[in-house]
Amino acid sequence: MRIGRTLPPAASPIYPQDIFAGLKGIFQGDKAVKNLEKELRQYFQVKHCFLVSSGKAALTLILTALKKKFPGQDEVLIPAFTCYSVPSSIVRSKLKVTLCDIDPDTLDFDFSQLTDKLRNNKLLCIIPTHLFGIPADVERVKRLTGNLTIPIVEDAAQALGNQINGKKLGTLGDVSFFSLGRGKAFSTVEGGIIVTNSDEIAKHLSKMVQKLDQYNYKEMVSLMFYALALMIFMHPWLFWFPKSLPFLKLGETIYDPTFKIKKMTGFQAGLASGWQKKLKKFRKERRTVTENWLNLLPRSFLPSKEVCKKISCPIRLPVKIENEEKTRHILKQNEKVGLGLSITYPDSINGIEALAKHYKGQNFPAARKTARQTITLPVHGFVKNQDQKKIIKLITGT
Ligand SMILES: *Cc1c(COP(=O)(O)O)cnc(C)c1O
């Protein structure tokens, strides 16, 4: 166990004034939530916005709404390398997870395989994913789906505030969601945002969201304690402490379709007050550190120049390591020195034990290799120049 300065892999700090605003939000209740929805509608210039308990909850509601619209379709096409929350939500919606391998350079779909994958009349929707906040090519998916009328659900969980060609990520498809979880662009401890311009999808969503339960007393208390804990322990001088408590499972990605699906509380909406200013500050910090990474890292660790140009403000920066053994070694060293390096996801989606039986005979080699030979570097405001030098030394071995 390491005691001493330890960088978190990703951080969206919560400050005492946010907690006070959260307490105020409790008394405002639904009004605070409605107000945040309105701010988000204006920010994204969209017609509809819904706020719920998490990104997973948001995706589950979106899929359930689409299922009502297209009752005959039951497959959801996702990249084989993504957050385990995504298949968790698909299974929770009683739908099937269909995979397409990725392009290891962009971490987006392998477009050479996507055309075939789209020739499937059971598809309910496709989920292009802005992984780590790096823009996925939604326009290209649109061109391929053409007049197939397959809805595009953008997974913008990690991409709040990012853009491509002047358009905000999360406004490119038919409907999209964002996460306000710990370690996302900005956080209300947990939370999910749905945005869409489709009146039809919104009609279904609105009915479902209205019927959702409120957080119960116990969930409310644990939410508030978690907010306090994040406020205190996110700082590098204290982060070693929660990191040393195995039951917190920090940094682990788990597959689990049994999560709560509830309305967002006034507390969370309150925690978000002043979010545009906060997001701006976090983004400025992340951009500075990211630019340094792109300048300092040897080319072999980085994606192609073309992809680097699209990376402006990730929430952590994925870098390629030459082999699995070296990846393990670097991560082990990191445990001793606390530099905020992290695995991406433990395996490709077909490697999840509970799902593996559905993919017998199918292989997703690029996704698997990426999971095993990619680590992420921290880009948040706690990262100092000195840390960047140490990290470069650790991963290059010089
Ligand atoms: C975090 C995340 C989710 C799920 O969001 P939660 O708020 O954690 O439920 C979905 N997709 C991606 C890519 C994510 O990073």
GROMACS .gro file of C-alpha atoms and ligand atoms in nm:
model
  413
    1MET     CA    1   0.000   0.000   0.000
    2ARG     CA    2   0.126   0.342  -0.095
    3ILE     CA    3   0.098   0.631   0.148
    4GLY     CA    4   0.180   0.972   0.002
    5ARG     CA    5   0.099   1.191  -0.294
    6THR     CA    6  -0.102   0.983  -0.541
    7LEU     CA    7  -0.261   1.119  -0.857
    8PRO     CA    8  -0.609   0.994  -0.945
    9PRO     CA    9  -0.636   0.869  -1.307
   10ALA     CA   10  -0.915   1.121  -1.373
   11ALA     CA   11  -1.057   1.395  -1.156
   12SER     CA   12  -1.345   1.639  -1.156
   13PRO     CA   13  -1.308   1.802  -0.816
   14ILE     CA   14  -1.607   1.889  -0.598
   15TYR     CA   15  -1.560   2.198  -0.381
   16PRO     CA   16  -1.722   2.300  -0.049
   17GLN     CA   17  -1.932   2.565  -0.226
   18ASP     CA   18  -2.071   2.290  -0.454
   19ILE     CA   19  -2.183   2.093  -0.149
   20PHE     CA   20  -2.358   2.403  -0.012
   21ALA     CA   21  -2.528   2.453  -0.348
   22GLY     CA   22  -2.627   2.086  -0.334
   23LEU     CA   23  -2.790   2.134   0.007
   24LYS     CA   24  -2.978   2.431  -0.132
   25GLY     CA   25  -3.085   2.209  -0.422
   26ILE     CA   26  -3.240   1.961  -0.179
   27PHE     CA   27  -3.484   2.228  -0.066
   28GLN     CA   28  -3.558   2.338  -0.420
   29GLY     CA   29  -3.613   1.977  -0.525
   30ASP     CA   30  -3.758   1.936  -0.871
   31LYS     CA   31  -3.716   2.305  -0.945
   32ALA     CA   32  -3.337   2.268  -0.930
   33VAL     CA   33  -3.355   1.970  -1.169
   34LYS     CA   34  -3.584   2.154  -1.413
   35ASN     CA   35  -3.352   2.451  -1.405
   36LEU     CA   36  -3.046   2.238  -1.490
   37GLU     CA   37  -3.240   2.074  -1.774
   38LYS     CA   38  -3.317   2.418  -1.912
   39GLU     CA   39  -2.951   2.526  -1.893
   40LEU     CA   40  -2.846   2.210  -2.074
   41ARG     CA   41  -3.109   2.256  -2.346
   42GLN     CA   42  -2.975   2.605  -2.407
   43TYR     CA   43  -2.613   2.492  -2.399
   44PHE     CA   44  -2.671   2.213  -2.652
   45GLN     CA   45  -2.938   2.402  -2.846
   46VAL     CA   46  -3.164   2.096  -2.829
   47LYS     CA   47  -3.536   2.061  -2.775
   48HIS     CA   48  -3.536   1.797  -2.503
   49CYS     CA   49  -3.323   1.712  -2.200
   50PHE     CA   50  -3.383   1.459  -1.920
   51LEU     CA   51  -3.180   1.412  -1.602
   52VAL     CA   52  -3.146   1.077  -1.426
   53SER     CA   53  -2.931   0.887  -1.176
   54SER     CA   54  -2.644   0.781  -1.407
   55GLY     CA   55  -2.519   0.743  -1.762
   56LYS     CA   56  -2.619   0.375  -1.747
   57ALA     CA   57  -2.971   0.472  -1.641
   58ALA     CA   58  -2.983   0.727  -1.925
   59LEU     CA   59  -2.881   0.470  -2.185
   60THR     CA   60  -3.128   0.212  -2.052
   61LEU     CA   61  -3.412   0.463  -2.083
   62ILE     CA   62  -3.305   0.560  -2.436
   63LEU     CA   63  -3.297   0.194  -2.544
   64THR     CA   64  -3.634   0.126  -2.385
   65ALA     CA   65  -3.781   0.427  -2.566
   66LEU     CA   66  -3.640   0.305  -2.900
   67LYS     CA   67  -3.778  -0.044  -2.834
   68LYS     CA   68  -4.124   0.107  -2.802
   69LYS     CA   69  -4.077   0.274  -3.139
   70PHE     CA   70  -3.932  -0.037  -3.311
   71PRO     CA   71  -4.073  -0.338  -3.122
   72GLY     CA   72  -3.937  -0.590  -3.378
   73GLN     CA   73  -3.570  -0.497  -3.334
   74ASP     CA   74  -3.364  -0.630  -3.043
   75GLU     CA   75  -2.992  -0.590  -3.123
   76VAL     CA   76  -2.771  -0.298  -3.026
   77LEU     CA   77  -2.446  -0.248  -3.218
   78ILE     CA   78  -2.154  -0.116  -3.013
   79PRO     CA   79  -1.774  -0.108  -3.044
   80ALA     CA   80  -1.610  -0.421  -2.898
   81PHE     CA   81  -1.387  -0.193  -2.692
   82THR     CA   82  -1.589   0.032  -2.463
   83CYS     CA   83  -1.696   0.089  -2.105
   84TYR     CA   84  -1.861  -0.217  -1.942
   85SER     CA   85  -2.154   0.006  -1.843
   86VAL     CA   86  -2.272  -0.002  -2.203
   87PRO     CA   87  -2.342  -0.378  -2.228
   88SER     CA   88  -2.478  -0.357  -1.871
   89SER     CA   89  -2.743  -0.111  -1.992
   90ILE     CA   90  -2.821  -0.311  -2.307
   91VAL     CA   91  -2.877  -0.631  -2.108
   92ARG     CA   92  -3.078  -0.436  -1.852
   93SER     CA   93  -3.303  -0.325  -2.140
   94LYS     CA   94  -3.350  -0.693  -2.235
   95LEU     CA   95  -3.170  -0.642  -2.565
   96LYS     CA   96  -2.876  -0.817  -2.730
   97VAL     CA   97  -2.523  -0.680  -2.749
   98THR     CA   98  -2.382  -0.698  -3.105
   99LEU     CA   99  -2.016  -0.609  -3.149
  100CYS     CA  100  -1.803  -0.451  -3.419
  101ASP     CA  101  -1.424  -0.450  -3.385
  102ILE     CA  102  -1.244  -0.118  -3.353
  103ASP     CA  103  -0.974   0.067  -3.540
  104PRO     CA  104  -0.691   0.068  -3.285
  105ASP     CA  105  -0.571   0.408  -3.405
  106THR     CA  106  -0.899   0.597  -3.364
  107LEU     CA  107  -1.064   0.367  -3.100
  108ASP     CA  108  -1.373   0.421  -3.318
  109PHE     CA  109  -1.549   0.147  -3.520
  110ASP     CA  110  -1.344  -0.041  -3.777
  111PHE     CA  111  -1.539   0.107  -4.066
  112SER     CA  112  -1.427  -0.165  -4.306
  113GLN     CA  113  -1.638  -0.408  -4.101
  114LEU     CA  114  -1.924  -0.178  -4.017
  115THR     CA  115  -2.105  -0.199  -4.352
  116ASP     CA  116  -2.154  -0.574  -4.305
  117LYS     CA  117  -2.260  -0.530  -3.943
  118LEU     CA  118  -2.527  -0.283  -4.052
  119ARG     CA  119  -2.680  -0.537  -4.290
  120ASN     CA  120  -2.882  -0.684  -4.007
  121ASN     CA  121  -3.256  -0.631  -3.993
  122LYS     CA  122  -3.266  -0.698  -3.618
  123LEU     CA  123  -3.067  -0.385  -3.532
  124LEU     CA  124  -3.246  -0.145  -3.300
  125CYS     CA  125  -2.971   0.116  -3.302
  126ILE     CA  126  -2.598   0.179  -3.326
  127ILE     CA  127  -2.390   0.349  -3.057
  128PRO     CA  128  -2.087   0.548  -3.181
  129THR     CA  129  -1.875   0.625  -2.875
  130HIS     CA  130  -1.660   0.929  -2.804
  131LEU     CA  131  -1.424   0.725  -2.591
  132PHE     CA  132  -1.218   0.932  -2.343
  133GLY     CA  133  -1.373   1.237  -2.508
  134ILE     CA  134  -1.207   1.177  -2.847
  135PRO     CA  135  -1.465   1.243  -3.122
  136ALA     CA  136  -1.599   0.936  -3.302
  137ASP     CA  137  -1.690   0.976  -3.670
  138VAL     CA  138  -2.068   1.000  -3.640
  139GLU     CA  139  -2.102   1.156  -3.988
  140ARG     CA  140  -1.942   0.849  -4.141
  141VAL     CA  141  -2.184   0.622  -3.951
  142LYS     CA  142  -2.468   0.837  -4.085
  143ARG     CA  143  -2.342   0.798  -4.441
  144LEU     CA  144  -2.328   0.420  -4.397
  145THR     CA  145  -2.669   0.386  -4.237
  146GLY     CA  146  -2.803   0.615  -4.512
  147ASN     CA  147  -3.169   0.536  -4.559
  148LEU     CA  148  -3.165   0.226  -4.338
  149THR     CA  149  -3.336   0.427  -4.061
  150ILE     CA  150  -3.116   0.281  -3.790
  151PRO     CA  151  -3.121   0.531  -3.504
  152ILE     CA  152  -2.783   0.664  -3.389
  153VAL     CA  153  -2.738   0.686  -3.012
  154GLU     CA  154  -2.422   0.878  -2.926
  155ASP     CA  155  -2.235   0.762  -2.620
  156ALA     CA  156  -2.100   1.098  -2.512
  157ALA     CA  157  -2.056   0.983  -2.149
  158GLN     CA  158  -1.698   1.111  -2.144
  159ALA     CA  159  -1.733   1.393  -2.393
  160LEU     CA  160  -1.920   1.679  -2.226
  161GLY     CA  161  -1.796   2.007  -2.372
  162ASN     CA  162  -1.606   1.859  -2.666
  163GLN     CA  163  -1.670   1.948  -3.029
  164ILE     CA  164  -1.596   1.838  -3.383
  165ASN     CA  165  -1.608   2.085  -3.676
  166GLY     CA  166  -1.779   2.337  -3.450
  167LYS     CA  167  -2.056   2.095  -3.347
  168LYS     CA  168  -2.095   1.978  -2.989
  169LEU     CA  169  -2.049   1.605  -2.936
  170GLY     CA  170  -2.381   1.462  -2.824
  171THR     CA  171  -2.578   1.660  -3.081
  172LEU     CA  172  -2.471   1.465  -3.390
  173GLY     CA  173  -2.697   1.159  -3.369
  174ASP     CA  174  -3.067   1.104  -3.297
  175VAL     CA  175  -3.032   1.092  -2.920
  176SER     CA  176  -2.734   1.092  -2.684
  177PHE     CA  177  -2.631   1.063  -2.323
  178PHE     CA  178  -2.363   1.200  -2.091
  179SER     CA  179  -2.239   1.078  -1.754
  180LEU     CA  180  -2.189   1.299  -1.450
  181GLY     CA  181  -2.015   1.019  -1.260
  182ARG     CA  182  -1.686   1.047  -1.076
  183GLY     CA  183  -1.402   1.084  -1.323
  184LYS     CA  184  -1.611   1.227  -1.609
  185ALA     CA  185  -1.583   1.579  -1.756
  186PHE     CA  186  -1.758   1.720  -1.453
  187SER     CA  187  -1.933   1.537  -1.177
  188THR     CA  188  -2.238   1.541  -0.953
  189VAL     CA  189  -2.111   1.221  -0.782
  190GLU     CA  190  -2.345   1.028  -1.013
  191GLY     CA  191  -2.586   1.142  -1.276
  192GLY     CA  192  -2.690   1.105  -1.637
  193ILE     CA  193  -2.805   1.349  -1.906
  194ILE     CA  194  -3.015   1.258  -2.209
  195VAL     CA  195  -3.047   1.505  -2.497
  196THR     CA  196  -3.244   1.474  -2.819
  197ASN     CA  197  -3.415   1.679  -3.086
  198SER     CA  198  -3.655   1.399  -3.171
  199ASP     CA  199  -4.007   1.473  -3.044
  200GLU     CA  200  -4.103   1.110  -3.084
  201ILE     CA  201  -3.817   0.971  -2.875
  202ALA     CA  202  -3.870   1.250  -2.621
  203LYS     CA  203  -4.239   1.164  -2.591
  204HIS     CA  204  -4.156   0.809  -2.480
  205LEU     CA  205  -3.871   0.928  -2.257
  206SER     CA  206  -4.084   1.190  -2.091
  207LYS     CA  207  -4.347   0.933  -1.992
  208MET     CA  208  -4.084   0.698  -1.853
  209VAL     CA  209  -3.887   0.963  -1.664
  210GLN     CA  210  -4.203   1.097  -1.502
  211LYS     CA  211  -4.277   0.751  -1.366
  212LEU     CA  212  -3.928   0.696  -1.221
  213ASP     CA  213  -3.886   0.672  -0.845
  214GLN     CA  214  -3.709   0.934  -0.637
  215TYR     CA  215  -3.393   0.839  -0.447
  216ASN     CA  216  -3.494   0.685  -0.114
  217TYR     CA  217  -3.362   0.808   0.219
  218LYS     CA  218  -3.072   0.564   0.232
  219GLU     CA  219  -2.961   0.641  -0.125
  220MET     CA  220  -2.984   1.011  -0.050
  221VAL     CA  221  -2.764   0.985   0.260
  222SER     CA  222  -2.505   0.774   0.083
  223LEU     CA  223  -2.500   1.020  -0.209
  224MET     CA  224  -2.425   1.305   0.030
  225PHE     CA  225  -2.150   1.114   0.209
  226TYR     CA  226  -1.998   1.023  -0.125
  227ALA     CA  227  -1.999   1.390  -0.227
  228LEU     CA  228  -1.817   1.482   0.094
  229ALA     CA  229  -1.568   1.201   0.045
  230LEU     CA  230  -1.495   1.313  -0.313
  231MET     CA  231  -1.451   1.672  -0.197
  232ILE     CA  232  -1.193   1.563   0.060
  233PHE     CA  233  -1.012   1.267  -0.094
  234MET     CA  234  -0.982   1.365  -0.461
  235HIS     CA  235  -0.677   1.569  -0.372
  236PRO     CA  236  -0.347   1.391  -0.454
  237TRP     CA  237  -0.223   1.426  -0.096
  238LEU     CA  238  -0.521   1.225   0.031
  239PHE     CA  239  -0.617   1.008  -0.266
  240TRP     CA  240  -0.391   0.723  -0.150
  241PHE     CA  241  -0.636   0.664   0.134
  242PRO     CA  242  -0.956   0.574  -0.059
  243LYS     CA  243  -0.734   0.399  -0.315
  244SER     CA  244  -0.611   0.168  -0.039
  245LEU     CA  245  -0.965   0.061   0.056
  246PRO     CA  246  -1.043  -0.238  -0.164
  247PHE     CA  247  -1.421  -0.227  -0.104
  248LEU     CA  248  -1.441   0.108  -0.285
  249LYS     CA  249  -1.325  -0.067  -0.605
  250LEU     CA  250  -1.173   0.253  -0.740
  251GLY     CA  251  -1.060   0.224  -1.097
  252GLU     CA  252  -1.238  -0.105  -1.156
  253THR     CA  253  -1.482  -0.139  -1.441
  254ILE     CA  254  -1.749  -0.391  -1.363
  255TYR     CA  255  -2.022  -0.547  -1.571
  256ASP     CA  256  -2.344  -0.536  -1.370
  257PRO     CA  257  -2.693  -0.488  -1.515
  258THR     CA  258  -2.851  -0.429  -1.171
  259PHE     CA  259  -2.816  -0.057  -1.111
  260LYS     CA  260  -3.073   0.192  -0.995
  261ILE     CA  261  -3.271   0.394  -1.248
  262LYS     CA  262  -3.409   0.700  -1.074
  263LYS     CA  263  -3.484   1.066  -1.122
  264MET     CA  264  -3.196   1.301  -1.055
  265THR     CA  265  -3.221   1.460  -0.710
  266GLY     CA  266  -3.222   1.830  -0.629
  267PHE     CA  267  -2.895   1.767  -0.445
  268GLN     CA  268  -2.720   1.657  -0.765
  269ALA     CA  269  -2.871   1.941  -0.968
  270GLY     CA  270  -2.755   2.180  -0.694
  271LEU     CA  271  -2.404   2.032  -0.698
  272ALA     CA  272  -2.397   2.119  -1.068
  273SER     CA  273  -2.475   2.487  -1.020
  274GLY     CA  274  -2.222   2.702  -1.199
  275TRP     CA  275  -2.127   2.399  -1.409
  276GLN     CA  276  -2.042   2.598  -1.720
  277LYS     CA  277  -1.778   2.795  -1.535
  278LYS     CA  278  -1.642   2.483  -1.368
  279LEU     CA  279  -1.635   2.290  -1.691
  280LYS     CA  280  -1.447   2.575  -1.856
  281LYS     CA  281  -1.184   2.571  -1.583
  282PHE     CA  282  -1.141   2.191  -1.593
  283ARG     CA  283  -1.121   2.196  -1.971
  284LYS     CA  284  -0.853   2.462  -1.972
  285GLU     CA  285  -0.645   2.257  -1.729
  286ARG     CA  286  -0.698   1.935  -1.927
  287ARG     CA  287  -0.606   2.103  -2.254
  288THR     CA  288  -0.281   2.236  -2.114
  289VAL     CA  289  -0.170   1.898  -1.978
  290THR     CA  290  -0.287   1.719  -2.297
  291GLU     CA  291  -0.093   1.957  -2.521
  292ASN     CA  292   0.216   1.885  -2.315
  293TRP     CA  293   0.161   1.511  -2.357
  294LEU     CA  294   0.123   1.545  -2.733
  295ASN     CA  295   0.447   1.745  -2.748
  296LEU     CA  296   0.650   1.538  -2.504
  297LEU     CA  297   0.557   1.178  -2.586
  298PRO     CA  298   0.756   0.983  -2.845
  299ARG     CA  299   0.543   0.925  -3.156
  300SER     CA  300   0.520   0.548  -3.104
  301PHE     CA  301   0.296   0.599  -2.798
  302LEU     CA  302   0.051   0.824  -2.978
  303PRO     CA  303  -0.217   0.768  -3.239
  304SER     CA  304  -0.166   0.897  -3.595
  305LYS     CA  305  -0.122   1.271  -3.652
  306GLU     CA  306  -0.473   1.286  -3.794
  307VAL     CA  307  -0.623   1.144  -3.474
  308CYS     CA  308  -0.401   1.362  -3.253
  309LYS     CA  309  -0.552   1.665  -3.424
  310LYS     CA  310  -0.898   1.556  -3.306
  311ILE     CA  311  -0.783   1.514  -2.945
  312SER     CA  312  -0.835   1.847  -2.776
  313CYS     CA  313  -0.968   1.776  -2.432
  314PRO     CA  314  -0.987   1.411  -2.326
  315ILE     CA  315  -1.068   1.314  -1.966
  316ARG     CA  316  -0.767   1.083  -1.972
  317LEU     CA  317  -0.525   1.021  -2.258
  318PRO     CA  318  -0.493   0.668  -2.401
  319VAL     CA  319  -0.141   0.570  -2.506
  320LYS     CA  320  -0.021   0.253  -2.675
  321ILE     CA  321   0.233   0.031  -2.503
  322GLU     CA  322   0.440  -0.203  -2.720
  323ASN     CA  323   0.343  -0.529  -2.548
  324GLU     CA  324   0.138  -0.679  -2.269
  325GLU     CA  325   0.430  -0.754  -2.043
  326LYS     CA  326   0.549  -0.396  -2.055
  327THR     CA  327   0.196  -0.273  -1.988
  328ARG     CA  328   0.175  -0.485  -1.674
  329HIS     CA  329   0.518  -0.371  -1.563
  330ILE     CA  330   0.433  -0.002  -1.604
  331LEU     CA  331   0.106  -0.038  -1.413
  332LYS     CA  332   0.282  -0.225  -1.132
  333GLN     CA  333   0.546   0.047  -1.102
  334ASN     CA  334   0.267   0.304  -1.100
  335GLU     CA  335   0.116   0.138  -0.791
  336LYS     CA  336   0.442   0.218  -0.611
  337VAL     CA  337   0.483   0.575  -0.731
  338GLY     CA  338   0.121   0.692  -0.764
  339LEU     CA  339   0.139   0.875  -1.096
  340GLY     CA  340  -0.224   0.828  -1.201
  341LEU     CA  341  -0.165   0.577  -1.481
  342SER     CA  342  -0.451   0.338  -1.536
  343ILE     CA  343  -0.573   0.049  -1.747
  344THR     CA  344  -0.847   0.141  -1.994
  345TYR     CA  345  -1.090  -0.153  -1.963
  346PRO     CA  346  -0.992  -0.502  -1.848
  347ASP     CA  347  -1.080  -0.672  -2.181
  348SER     CA  348  -1.285  -0.640  -2.498
  349ILE     CA  349  -1.663  -0.677  -2.441
  350ASN     CA  350  -1.665  -1.040  -2.561
  351GLY     CA  351  -1.417  -1.111  -2.279
  352ILE     CA  352  -1.678  -1.033  -2.012
  353GLU     CA  353  -1.747  -1.370  -1.854
  354ALA     CA  354  -2.125  -1.333  -1.835
  355LEU     CA  355  -2.143  -1.243  -2.207
  356ALA     CA  356  -1.868  -1.458  -2.359
  357LYS     CA  357  -2.104  -1.741  -2.456
  358HIS     CA  358  -2.278  -1.515  -2.710
  359TYR     CA  359  -1.959  -1.461  -2.911
  360LYS     CA  360  -1.833  -1.814  -2.970
  361GLY     CA  361  -1.648  -1.818  -3.299
  362GLN     CA  362  -1.636  -1.439  -3.320
  363ASN     CA  363  -1.314  -1.252  -3.263
  364PHE     CA  364  -1.241  -0.888  -3.204
  365PRO     CA  365  -0.861  -0.887  -3.208
  366ALA     CA  366  -0.808  -0.512  -3.227
  367ALA     CA  367  -1.040  -0.449  -2.932
  368ARG     CA  368  -0.870  -0.718  -2.725
  369LYS     CA  369  -0.521  -0.598  -2.809
  370THR     CA  370  -0.617  -0.239  -2.732
  371ALA     CA  371  -0.755  -0.339  -2.390
  372ARG     CA  372  -0.431  -0.517  -2.307
  373GLN     CA  373  -0.179  -0.275  -2.454
  374THR     CA  374  -0.320   0.067  -2.380
  375ILE     CA  375  -0.288   0.267  -2.061
  376THR     CA  376  -0.425   0.609  -1.985
  377LEU     CA  377  -0.232   0.911  -1.863
  378PRO     CA  378  -0.395   1.166  -1.632
  379VAL     CA  379  -0.471   1.509  -1.780
  380HIS     CA  380  -0.650   1.684  -1.489
  381GLY     CA  381  -0.545   1.999  -1.312
  382PHE     CA  382  -0.352   1.822  -1.034
  383VAL     CA  383  -0.092   1.697  -1.285
  384LYS     CA  384   0.227   1.902  -1.264
  385ASN     CA  385   0.512   1.934  -1.516
  386GLN     CA  386   0.724   1.733  -1.276
  387ASP     CA  387   0.468   1.447  -1.283
  388GLN     CA  388   0.468   1.449  -1.661
  389LYS     CA  389   0.846   1.413  -1.668
  390LYS     CA  390   0.831   1.121  -1.425
  391ILE     CA  391   0.556   0.950  -1.623
  392ILE     CA  392   0.749   0.983  -1.949
  393LYS     CA  393   1.052   0.832  -1.781
  394LEU     CA  394   0.843   0.543  -1.647
  395ILE     CA  395   0.671   0.455  -1.973
  396THR     CA  396   0.969   0.503  -2.204
  397GLY     CA  397   1.206   0.336  -1.959
  398THR     CA  398   1.472   0.602  -2.007
  399LIG     C1  399  -1.902   0.619  -1.767
  399LIG     C2  400  -1.948   0.570  -1.896
  399LIG     C3  401  -2.079   0.522  -1.913
  399LIG     C4  402  -2.177   0.508  -1.801
  399LIG     O1  403  -2.196   0.620  -1.721
  399LIG     P1  404  -2.229   0.606  -1.563
  399LIG     O2  405  -2.272   0.742  -1.524
  399LIG     O3  406  -2.102   0.563  -1.499
  399LIG     O4  407  -2.337   0.506  -1.549
  399LIG     C5  408  -2.115   0.482  -2.041
  399LIG     N1  409  -2.029   0.485  -2.144
  399LIG     C6  410  -1.903   0.530  -2.131
  399LIG     C7  411  -1.813   0.533  -2.251
  399LIG     C8  412  -1.858   0.571  -2.006
  399LIG     O5  413  -1.732   0.613  -1.992
   0.00000   0.00000   0.00000
